[in-house]
Amino acid sequence: MNYIDHIKGYLSRAALLLLMAGGALMAGCEDFLVRDVPNQTTDEEWWQNKGQLNTALNNLYKPMPSGSITYVNHDVKQAQNTGYSNARVEMEALTDNGIGSANYVSYNAFTAGITSASETVCTNIWNMKWTVIRRCCRFMEHYQQATVAPDAAPHEGIQTVDRFAAEARALRAFYHLELFLFFGDIPLVDHSTLPTEQFLVRRPQQEVVDWIAGELEGASHNLPVVPQTKSERWRWTKGACYAWMSYLYLYVGDWANAKKWAEEVVKLGIYDLYRSTADPADSFRRQFIHEAYNNDTKESILTTELGMRQVQRRLAPPDGGNGQTGLSPTASLVDEFELLDGRTLDELPADEKRAYQLDPQPEKRDPRLGMSIIFPTETFLGYTAHPWEPSHKDAIGKEGSTKTGYWIKKWANETDRTNYSSTDGGKLDFQNMRYAVVLLNYVEAAIELNQLSDPNIYDYLDDIRDRAGMPPVDRTKYATQTKLRELVRRERRVELAFEGHRLFDIRRWRIAEQVMNGEVYGATPPGADDRYLAQTRVFNPNRDYLWPIPVGEMNTNTAMEQNPGY
């Protein structure tokens, strides 16, 4: 797969190749093959010592997805703005959870049903991930050249150099996994490809899944259970490999393996849901702010370091800290939260349901609602938002303000608000994978396997709900596979909102044509008899479940097949 004209801007002396999904034909191939290292020296000069290996490895982590944009969430030699498409919070604009309102990345073509192979978001993700996959391959091909003294007391018995190689292998597998989730069947790259290999083809789904899972499992053998230091939650571990294997299998409906690998995470015995000792009732919200990290939370499995450092700038109201409201929550998401007694809005009489739709009354609902979303005129962190005042900076529809009347509260914190001094002034990490995801993976897989007698189904759901302040699952109401499926899907949506999972959930459940078509509503303006109509969406089920292969790839790789409808 050849892609990339923009790579010309970062190759110091020209090159051909950029690996399968990226081997742009240029002069100077041999030079590039030995100079694709962090400082553009040669392979013989670079791969010499532990410090150089560490620098090269840390660069492989740069394209890990962030929450909001960070200015560094992209390949080290690509333009800063390529990382704007690599932010998972803003990407929930592609779901029924939110409407995108950022001026730095647009998902409007997706939600309008007019996405093309020229779409910038698709191109950025495609180029970025294949570029770093090539770097992962080169690391694994050259790390043994370095002279590294054996550790006298290796952490968990694993030599540092072996752990480095395993991290690179896990990263390479994960970047393949991301491409698979976005684009479907993909080529598989396990070495830095040569110009003669540039026309690689997409492999069948089962082969892709088997390879990614095999690479993650293989990497796990030389990865620790516990990071070497508490500050290294962003490094790959055994638990991170197992958790993402479970996620991969869940996505393709391999329920037995999804459950198996979720169980392997549980069996490690080191993870738990975060519960605040300072304010237990606020534990769910505090899992996403500095308190949890400062207290060495056991819920984090894999983070992106500083991946939410721009939370104040990107998600806050414009008058509440110069925010840009990168994503506006929808009424559809608000409606999903149960009442405090466990009833859903659909279980209420029609007039009572309508009353809650017009006035959500978060104080009477699942506490996660009020912990995830800022409501119109609510005061939070000392600031009151004003979406209904036309002359106000926060007015609905104004540039940089909400599209729905709601803002995101999850991730917002006093520390970053008061210490905010620049666009990237925050210090908050992003949760790429946390223990609650694993528990929900296990529950869903057990339900789909119809193993309803498995006590963990109720125990894990009860644990998640109890932490949030909700009652245990009603065993009488939720006793069948159909009802439990309904429950776990709702729990995934409300527990994991704004964390980047909803897009893949609505894809694998094949419900996107239901939830991404038609009118999208926000909050109810004062005195109005209906909610604010924020957007109208179009979703084509014959096309939009996968992104298009970028036009640059299609033009240069004659072996590449385009996804249907593009």
XYZ file of C-alpha atoms in Angstrom:
566
model
C 0.000 0.000 0.000
C 1.607 3.193 -0.959
C 0.028 6.274 0.364
C 1.569 9.318 1.252
C 2.622 12.398 -0.428
C 2.902 14.214 2.864
C 5.711 11.903 3.927
C 7.912 13.911 1.593
C 7.841 16.630 4.208
C 9.534 14.580 6.870
C 12.051 12.412 5.060
C 15.334 14.207 5.211
C 16.804 12.751 2.046
C 14.038 11.171 0.088
C 12.825 7.669 0.178
C 10.676 5.120 -1.267
C 8.486 2.886 0.742
C 6.611 3.523 3.759
C 5.666 0.044 4.379
C 2.669 -1.615 3.215
C 0.329 1.145 3.851
C 2.684 3.644 3.068
C 5.398 3.034 0.624
C 5.323 6.232 -1.390
C 7.654 5.918 -4.358
C 10.480 8.367 -4.058
C 14.174 8.514 -4.787
C 16.788 7.537 -2.255
C 15.333 4.249 -1.055
C 18.575 2.816 0.267
C 19.263 6.005 2.202
C 15.869 5.912 3.861
C 16.262 2.274 4.834
C 19.222 3.127 7.053
C 18.189 6.608 8.185
C 14.631 6.095 9.416
C 15.663 6.642 13.040
C 14.823 9.415 15.538
C 17.742 11.695 14.673
C 18.219 10.775 10.984
C 21.615 9.237 11.591
C 22.317 5.755 10.178
C 21.259 2.414 11.617
C 24.881 1.608 12.445
C 25.199 4.812 14.463
C 21.786 4.753 16.125
C 20.972 1.289 17.486
C 23.818 1.198 19.997
C 22.658 1.596 23.587
C 19.739 1.431 25.998
C 19.096 5.181 25.865
C 18.672 5.119 22.110
C 16.334 2.129 22.342
C 14.255 3.936 24.952
C 13.977 7.052 22.783
C 12.938 5.018 19.738
C 10.405 3.023 21.788
C 8.867 6.107 23.367
C 8.351 7.541 19.888
C 6.330 4.437 19.005
C 3.862 5.390 21.729
C 3.206 8.875 20.310
C 0.361 7.807 17.952
C -1.555 6.056 20.740
C -5.051 7.586 20.751
C -5.580 10.458 23.130
C -8.840 11.675 24.630
C -8.832 15.252 23.389
C -6.158 16.544 21.041
C -2.733 17.035 22.614
C -0.485 18.336 19.782
C 1.751 15.268 20.279
C -0.664 12.377 19.570
C 0.770 11.624 16.145
C 3.852 10.131 14.530
C 6.943 12.094 15.519
C 7.744 13.125 11.949
C 4.255 13.962 10.763
C 2.443 17.271 10.988
C 0.851 18.184 14.312
C -2.632 18.456 12.837
C -2.609 14.785 11.783
C -3.168 14.005 15.460
C -6.459 15.916 15.569
C -8.155 12.855 14.069
C -6.600 10.655 16.765
C -8.669 12.019 19.680
C -11.330 9.611 20.932
C -13.540 12.042 22.856
C -14.160 14.280 19.866
C -14.611 11.148 17.720
C -17.821 10.378 19.605
C -19.311 12.894 17.175
C -19.592 9.784 14.988
C -22.073 8.293 17.449
C -25.437 9.047 18.991
C -23.638 10.278 22.120
C -22.523 13.628 20.746
C -22.374 16.256 18.032
C -18.994 17.537 16.939
C -18.439 21.228 17.305
C -14.666 21.525 17.132
C -13.031 23.862 14.641
C -9.923 21.668 14.447
C -11.519 18.412 13.239
C -14.806 17.856 11.421
C -17.004 14.785 11.277
C -19.810 16.496 9.382
C -19.299 14.499 6.190
C -19.732 11.263 8.149
C -22.942 12.304 9.884
C -24.361 13.784 6.668
C -23.761 10.511 4.855
C -21.402 12.016 2.277
C -18.030 10.645 3.358
C -15.602 10.082 0.488
C -12.191 8.487 0.007
C -10.745 12.001 0.233
C -11.901 12.448 3.837
C -9.092 13.980 5.907
C -9.891 12.016 9.065
C -9.585 8.693 7.241
C -6.374 9.715 5.518
C -4.782 10.936 8.740
C -5.559 7.742 10.648
C -4.510 5.491 7.757
C -1.180 7.252 7.164
C -0.333 7.693 10.815
C -0.938 4.110 11.891
C 0.871 2.519 8.959
C 3.824 4.851 9.460
C 4.233 3.866 13.089
C 3.708 0.183 12.255
C 6.764 0.451 10.036
C 8.699 2.032 12.887
C 7.632 -0.808 15.199
C 8.943 -3.308 12.666
C 12.259 -1.499 12.394
C 12.622 -1.404 16.153
C 12.098 -5.156 16.390
C 14.562 -5.740 13.554
C 17.345 -3.618 15.063
C 17.045 -3.555 18.862
C 19.399 -6.514 19.300
C 22.212 -4.488 17.739
C 22.400 -2.380 20.884
C 24.869 -3.208 23.619
C 22.801 -3.343 26.783
C 24.121 -4.758 30.033
C 21.799 -7.329 31.638
C 19.707 -6.028 34.532
C 21.060 -7.183 37.867
C 17.533 -7.420 39.280
C 15.114 -7.458 36.332
C 11.555 -6.357 37.073
C 9.398 -9.510 37.316
C 12.314 -11.436 35.878
C 12.074 -9.719 32.473
C 15.179 -8.063 31.063
C 14.570 -4.463 30.017
C 15.646 -5.034 26.435
C 13.226 -7.970 26.122
C 10.423 -5.849 27.556
C 11.208 -3.084 25.074
C 10.839 -5.529 22.176
C 7.582 -6.872 23.603
C 6.195 -3.350 23.930
C 7.032 -2.641 20.296
C 5.329 -5.892 19.301
C 2.208 -5.047 21.314
C 2.095 -1.555 19.832
C 2.387 -2.934 16.302
C -0.504 -5.305 16.978
C -2.611 -2.547 18.525
C -2.136 -0.208 15.567
C -3.243 -3.026 13.279
C -6.260 -3.506 15.542
C -7.193 0.168 15.241
C -6.988 0.048 11.453
C -9.119 -3.099 11.443
C -11.785 -1.413 13.586
C -11.974 1.600 11.284
C -11.442 0.101 7.826
C -12.242 -3.614 8.085
C -9.944 -6.203 6.522
C -6.396 -4.899 6.193
C -2.967 -6.094 5.071
C -0.718 -7.534 7.762
C 2.811 -6.205 8.176
C 5.370 -7.996 10.335
C 8.543 -6.505 8.827
C 9.659 -3.230 7.296
C 8.626 -3.842 3.732
C 10.762 -3.288 0.665
C 9.786 -1.412 -2.518
C 9.195 -4.761 -4.196
C 6.510 -5.498 -1.574
C 4.616 -2.241 -1.866
C 1.419 -3.701 -3.356
C 0.176 -5.602 -0.338
C -3.388 -6.874 -0.207
C -6.106 -6.965 2.402
C -6.249 -10.197 4.362
C -9.495 -12.009 5.321
C -11.040 -11.048 8.651
C -10.257 -14.293 10.478
C -6.618 -14.125 9.433
C -6.407 -10.520 10.651
C -8.026 -11.356 13.992
C -5.854 -14.427 14.532
C -2.686 -12.515 13.736
C -3.445 -9.531 15.982
C -4.491 -11.759 18.874
C -1.443 -13.965 18.394
C 0.882 -10.960 18.408
C -0.683 -9.548 21.585
C -0.474 -12.895 23.324
C 3.093 -13.385 22.171
C 4.082 -9.931 23.394
C 2.471 -10.579 26.778
C 5.054 -13.258 27.629
C 7.770 -10.609 28.039
C 5.597 -7.913 29.566
C 5.136 -7.398 33.312
C 1.908 -7.767 35.227
C 2.587 -4.493 37.037
C 4.374 -1.525 35.403
C 7.898 -0.992 36.699
C 6.871 2.342 38.234
C 3.490 3.768 39.188
C 3.907 6.573 36.654
C 4.180 4.116 33.750
C 0.525 3.140 33.345
C 0.961 4.180 29.725
C 3.283 1.246 29.012
C 1.935 -2.074 27.746
C 1.550 -4.874 30.288
C 0.131 -8.394 30.311
C -3.239 -7.025 31.407
C -3.320 -4.508 28.549
C -2.662 -7.278 26.011
C -5.348 -9.531 27.479
C -7.875 -6.689 27.688
C -7.428 -5.648 24.061
C -7.589 -9.275 22.945
C -10.947 -9.509 24.692
C -12.025 -6.283 22.985
C -10.979 -7.575 19.560
C -12.837 -10.849 19.995
C -15.911 -9.024 21.281
C -15.920 -6.865 18.159
C -16.064 -9.869 15.826
C -18.540 -11.820 17.951
C -16.116 -14.509 19.117
C -17.813 -14.640 22.502
C -15.856 -17.569 23.925
C -12.495 -15.882 23.395
C -13.832 -12.480 24.463
C -14.906 -14.006 27.757
C -11.718 -16.060 28.129
C -9.373 -13.110 27.826
C -11.514 -10.848 29.996
C -11.311 -13.582 32.609
C -7.532 -13.683 32.236
C -7.439 -9.991 33.152
C -9.567 -10.634 36.223
C -7.366 -13.576 37.240
C -4.288 -11.356 37.360
C -5.785 -10.082 40.609
C -4.383 -6.557 40.443
C -7.303 -4.559 39.014
C -10.429 -3.192 40.664
C -12.984 -0.431 40.194
C -11.795 2.838 41.688
C -13.565 3.869 44.885
C -12.785 7.217 46.433
C -12.092 7.284 50.156
C -12.581 11.058 50.196
C -16.097 10.904 48.724
C -17.306 7.349 47.942
C -20.546 8.606 46.368
C -18.477 10.563 43.821
C -16.212 7.626 42.942
C -17.332 7.307 39.337
C -16.479 10.928 38.510
C -13.241 10.873 40.467
C -11.973 7.900 38.471
C -11.416 10.339 35.590
C -9.607 13.110 37.450
C -6.325 13.518 39.276
C -7.481 12.021 42.571
C -7.574 8.519 41.105
C -4.103 8.797 39.575
C -2.646 10.316 42.724
C -4.076 7.396 44.707
C -2.600 4.819 42.317
C -5.946 3.713 40.911
C -6.250 0.000 40.213
C -8.825 0.606 37.496
C -6.375 1.897 34.887
C -5.072 -0.843 32.601
C -3.570 1.305 29.839
C -3.472 5.082 29.606
C -2.209 7.686 27.194
C 0.077 9.914 29.204
C -1.282 13.479 29.294
C -3.930 12.350 26.823
C -6.522 14.669 28.379
C -4.220 17.577 29.128
C -6.295 19.921 26.962
C -9.584 18.996 28.629
C -10.196 22.587 29.753
C -9.491 24.089 26.359
C -11.290 21.505 24.227
C -14.431 20.604 26.181
C -15.325 23.517 28.475
C -17.811 26.312 27.612
C -16.199 29.274 25.832
C -16.879 31.653 28.707
C -15.841 29.083 31.304
C -12.125 29.010 30.608
C -11.821 29.813 26.917
C -13.216 26.394 26.025
C -14.132 25.211 22.535
C -16.859 22.638 23.277
C -15.308 20.023 21.006
C -18.236 17.651 21.586
C -21.813 18.372 22.652
C -23.785 15.575 24.377
C -27.154 14.609 22.895
C -30.602 14.132 24.383
C -30.450 10.529 23.184
C -27.613 9.859 25.607
C -29.341 11.725 28.428
C -32.474 9.603 27.918
C -30.459 6.397 28.316
C -29.782 6.891 32.036
C -32.147 5.063 34.367
C -34.052 6.551 37.264
C -32.556 6.041 40.702
C -34.863 3.071 41.291
C -33.562 1.300 38.170
C -36.508 1.987 35.857
C -35.811 3.197 32.336
C -37.712 6.047 30.687
C -39.363 3.496 28.395
C -40.933 1.808 31.432
C -42.722 5.005 32.497
C -46.204 6.114 31.485
C -46.095 8.223 28.325
C -46.714 11.555 30.044
C -44.089 10.892 32.730
C -41.552 9.792 30.128
C -42.192 12.954 28.140
C -41.700 15.054 31.247
C -38.269 13.552 31.814
C -37.333 14.039 28.181
C -38.131 17.741 28.412
C -36.606 18.129 31.883
C -34.113 15.302 32.599
C -33.962 16.029 36.353
C -30.486 14.515 36.873
C -30.943 14.514 40.651
C -33.563 11.762 40.206
C -31.523 9.716 37.759
C -28.533 7.398 37.664
C -25.802 9.563 39.289
C -23.528 8.913 36.320
C -25.747 11.294 34.334
C -24.894 14.263 36.516
C -21.263 13.149 36.693
C -20.883 12.941 32.909
C -22.831 15.927 31.573
C -23.107 19.622 32.425
C -26.706 20.805 32.135
C -27.939 24.219 30.970
C -27.479 26.874 33.681
C -25.738 24.342 35.969
C -22.873 25.709 38.042
C -19.797 23.496 37.945
C -16.254 24.294 39.071
C -17.407 27.787 39.924
C -18.824 28.589 36.506
C -22.422 28.753 35.275
C -23.071 28.014 31.611
C -25.617 30.104 29.690
C -26.629 28.359 26.468
C -30.002 30.122 26.180
C -28.790 33.737 26.313
C -28.328 34.820 22.664
C -25.754 37.512 23.431
C -23.646 35.275 25.656
C -20.440 33.559 24.464
C -21.980 30.268 25.593
C -25.105 30.718 23.467
C -26.148 27.545 21.688
C -24.949 27.422 18.098
C -22.233 30.045 18.467
C -18.745 29.113 17.304
C -16.955 27.281 20.073
C -20.126 26.707 22.054
C -22.526 23.842 22.517
C -24.666 22.499 19.703
C -27.176 20.927 22.089
C -27.265 22.962 25.309
C -25.148 20.326 27.098
C -21.408 20.074 27.821
C -19.194 17.189 28.910
C -18.426 16.986 32.632
C -16.508 13.699 32.619
C -12.748 14.475 32.707
C -13.305 18.101 33.839
C -11.403 18.851 37.047
C -10.446 21.669 39.352
C -6.725 20.989 39.078
C -6.508 21.593 35.351
C -8.978 24.484 35.517
C -7.053 26.445 38.134
C -3.611 25.534 36.781
C -4.603 26.153 33.172
C -2.095 28.535 31.624
C -1.891 27.490 27.972
C -3.574 25.250 25.424
C -1.718 22.223 26.735
C -1.463 23.270 30.359
C -3.285 20.291 31.895
C -1.769 17.139 33.355
C -4.527 14.550 32.990
C -4.045 11.127 31.380
C -6.571 9.421 29.108
C -7.959 5.976 29.944
C -7.419 3.876 26.833
C -8.456 0.752 28.691
C -9.893 0.408 32.189
C -11.177 -2.446 34.289
C -14.873 -1.583 33.895
C -14.531 -2.212 30.133
C -13.143 -5.671 30.835
C -15.965 -6.532 33.238
C -18.559 -5.400 30.705
C -16.790 -7.416 27.992
C -17.051 -10.518 30.175
C -20.719 -9.901 30.971
C -21.722 -9.336 27.362
C -19.828 -12.400 26.152
C -21.392 -14.624 28.833
C -24.854 -13.336 27.917
C -24.310 -13.948 24.203
C -23.081 -17.462 25.024
C -26.397 -17.864 26.908
C -24.494 -18.799 30.064
C -27.094 -17.087 32.211
C -26.275 -19.165 35.264
C -22.808 -17.586 35.443
C -22.969 -15.574 38.699
C -20.359 -13.123 37.422
C -22.941 -11.635 35.058
C -24.882 -10.136 37.935
C -21.902 -9.697 40.261
C -19.906 -7.609 37.786
C -22.916 -5.505 36.789
C -23.794 -4.958 40.452
C -20.238 -3.868 41.218
C -20.252 -1.308 38.405
C -23.706 -0.036 39.331
C -22.970 0.083 43.058
C -19.877 2.210 42.477
C -22.105 4.631 40.570
C -24.782 4.730 43.285
C -27.332 2.531 41.528
C -29.284 -0.455 42.937
C -28.350 -4.071 42.114
C -29.706 -5.617 38.949
C -33.312 -6.756 39.335
C -32.912 -10.513 38.873
C -36.597 -10.939 38.103
C -36.762 -8.263 35.421
C -33.424 -9.167 33.859
C -33.646 -12.959 33.776
C -33.579 -13.704 30.048
C -30.896 -13.357 27.422
C -32.888 -10.652 25.637
C -33.383 -8.532 28.752
C -29.798 -8.978 29.934
C -28.529 -8.017 26.486
C -30.618 -4.846 26.694
C -29.165 -4.112 30.141
C -25.489 -4.656 29.328
C -25.765 -2.531 26.198
C -27.272 0.273 28.234
C -24.595 -0.103 30.896
C -21.860 0.109 28.278
C -23.321 3.302 26.911
C -23.745 5.173 30.200
C -20.597 3.844 31.906
C -18.280 4.389 28.929
C -19.718 7.577 27.409
C -17.070 9.904 25.929
C -14.310 7.291 26.185
C -14.228 6.278 22.526
C -16.042 2.930 22.652
C -19.533 3.819 21.421
C -18.552 3.946 17.730
C -17.361 0.360 17.770
C -20.335 -0.786 19.838
C -22.952 0.556 17.436
C -20.985 -0.934 14.545
C -20.674 -4.442 15.937
C -24.293 -4.469 17.173
C -25.325 -3.311 13.680
C -27.600 -0.625 15.102
C -25.978 2.409 13.500
C -28.680 2.696 10.831
C -31.184 3.052 13.685
C -29.310 5.460 15.951
C -27.424 7.500 13.322
C -30.320 8.299 11.001
C -32.745 11.196 11.432
C -33.078 14.107 13.818
C -30.751 14.666 16.774
C -32.014 16.664 19.741
C -30.468 18.569 22.597
C -31.826 20.203 25.742
C -35.170 22.007 25.999
C -34.976 25.806 25.670
C -36.840 27.808 28.346
C -40.552 27.987 27.603
C -40.328 25.568 24.667
C -42.584 22.535 24.267
C -39.931 20.446 22.556
C -36.216 19.868 22.678
C -33.738 21.788 20.550
C -33.284 20.256 17.081
C -29.523 20.189 16.726
C -28.782 18.104 13.631
C -30.210 15.750 11.035
C -28.139 12.720 10.162
C -27.934 10.192 7.325
C -26.435 6.702 7.597
C -26.205 4.228 4.729
C -25.966 0.673 6.141
C -24.574 -0.604 2.848
C -21.565 1.696 3.118
C -21.073 3.538 6.388
C -20.146 0.698 8.719
C -16.600 0.995 7.374
C -14.473 3.973 6.463
C -13.207 4.355 2.881
C -9.648 3.417 2.007
C -8.012 6.814 1.303
C -7.844 7.909 -2.312
C -4.044 8.229 -2.208
C -3.760 4.573 -1.313
C -6.224 3.538 -4.008
C -4.352 5.551 -6.643
C -0.935 4.072 -5.889
C -1.690 0.507 -4.822
C -3.315 -1.453 -7.620
C -3.772 -4.440 -5.311
C -5.917 -2.512 -2.834
C -9.679 -3.067 -2.850
C -12.011 -0.240 -1.828
C -14.757 -0.747 0.739
C -18.292 -1.033 -0.703
C -20.047 2.166 -1.684
C -17.052 4.482 -1.979
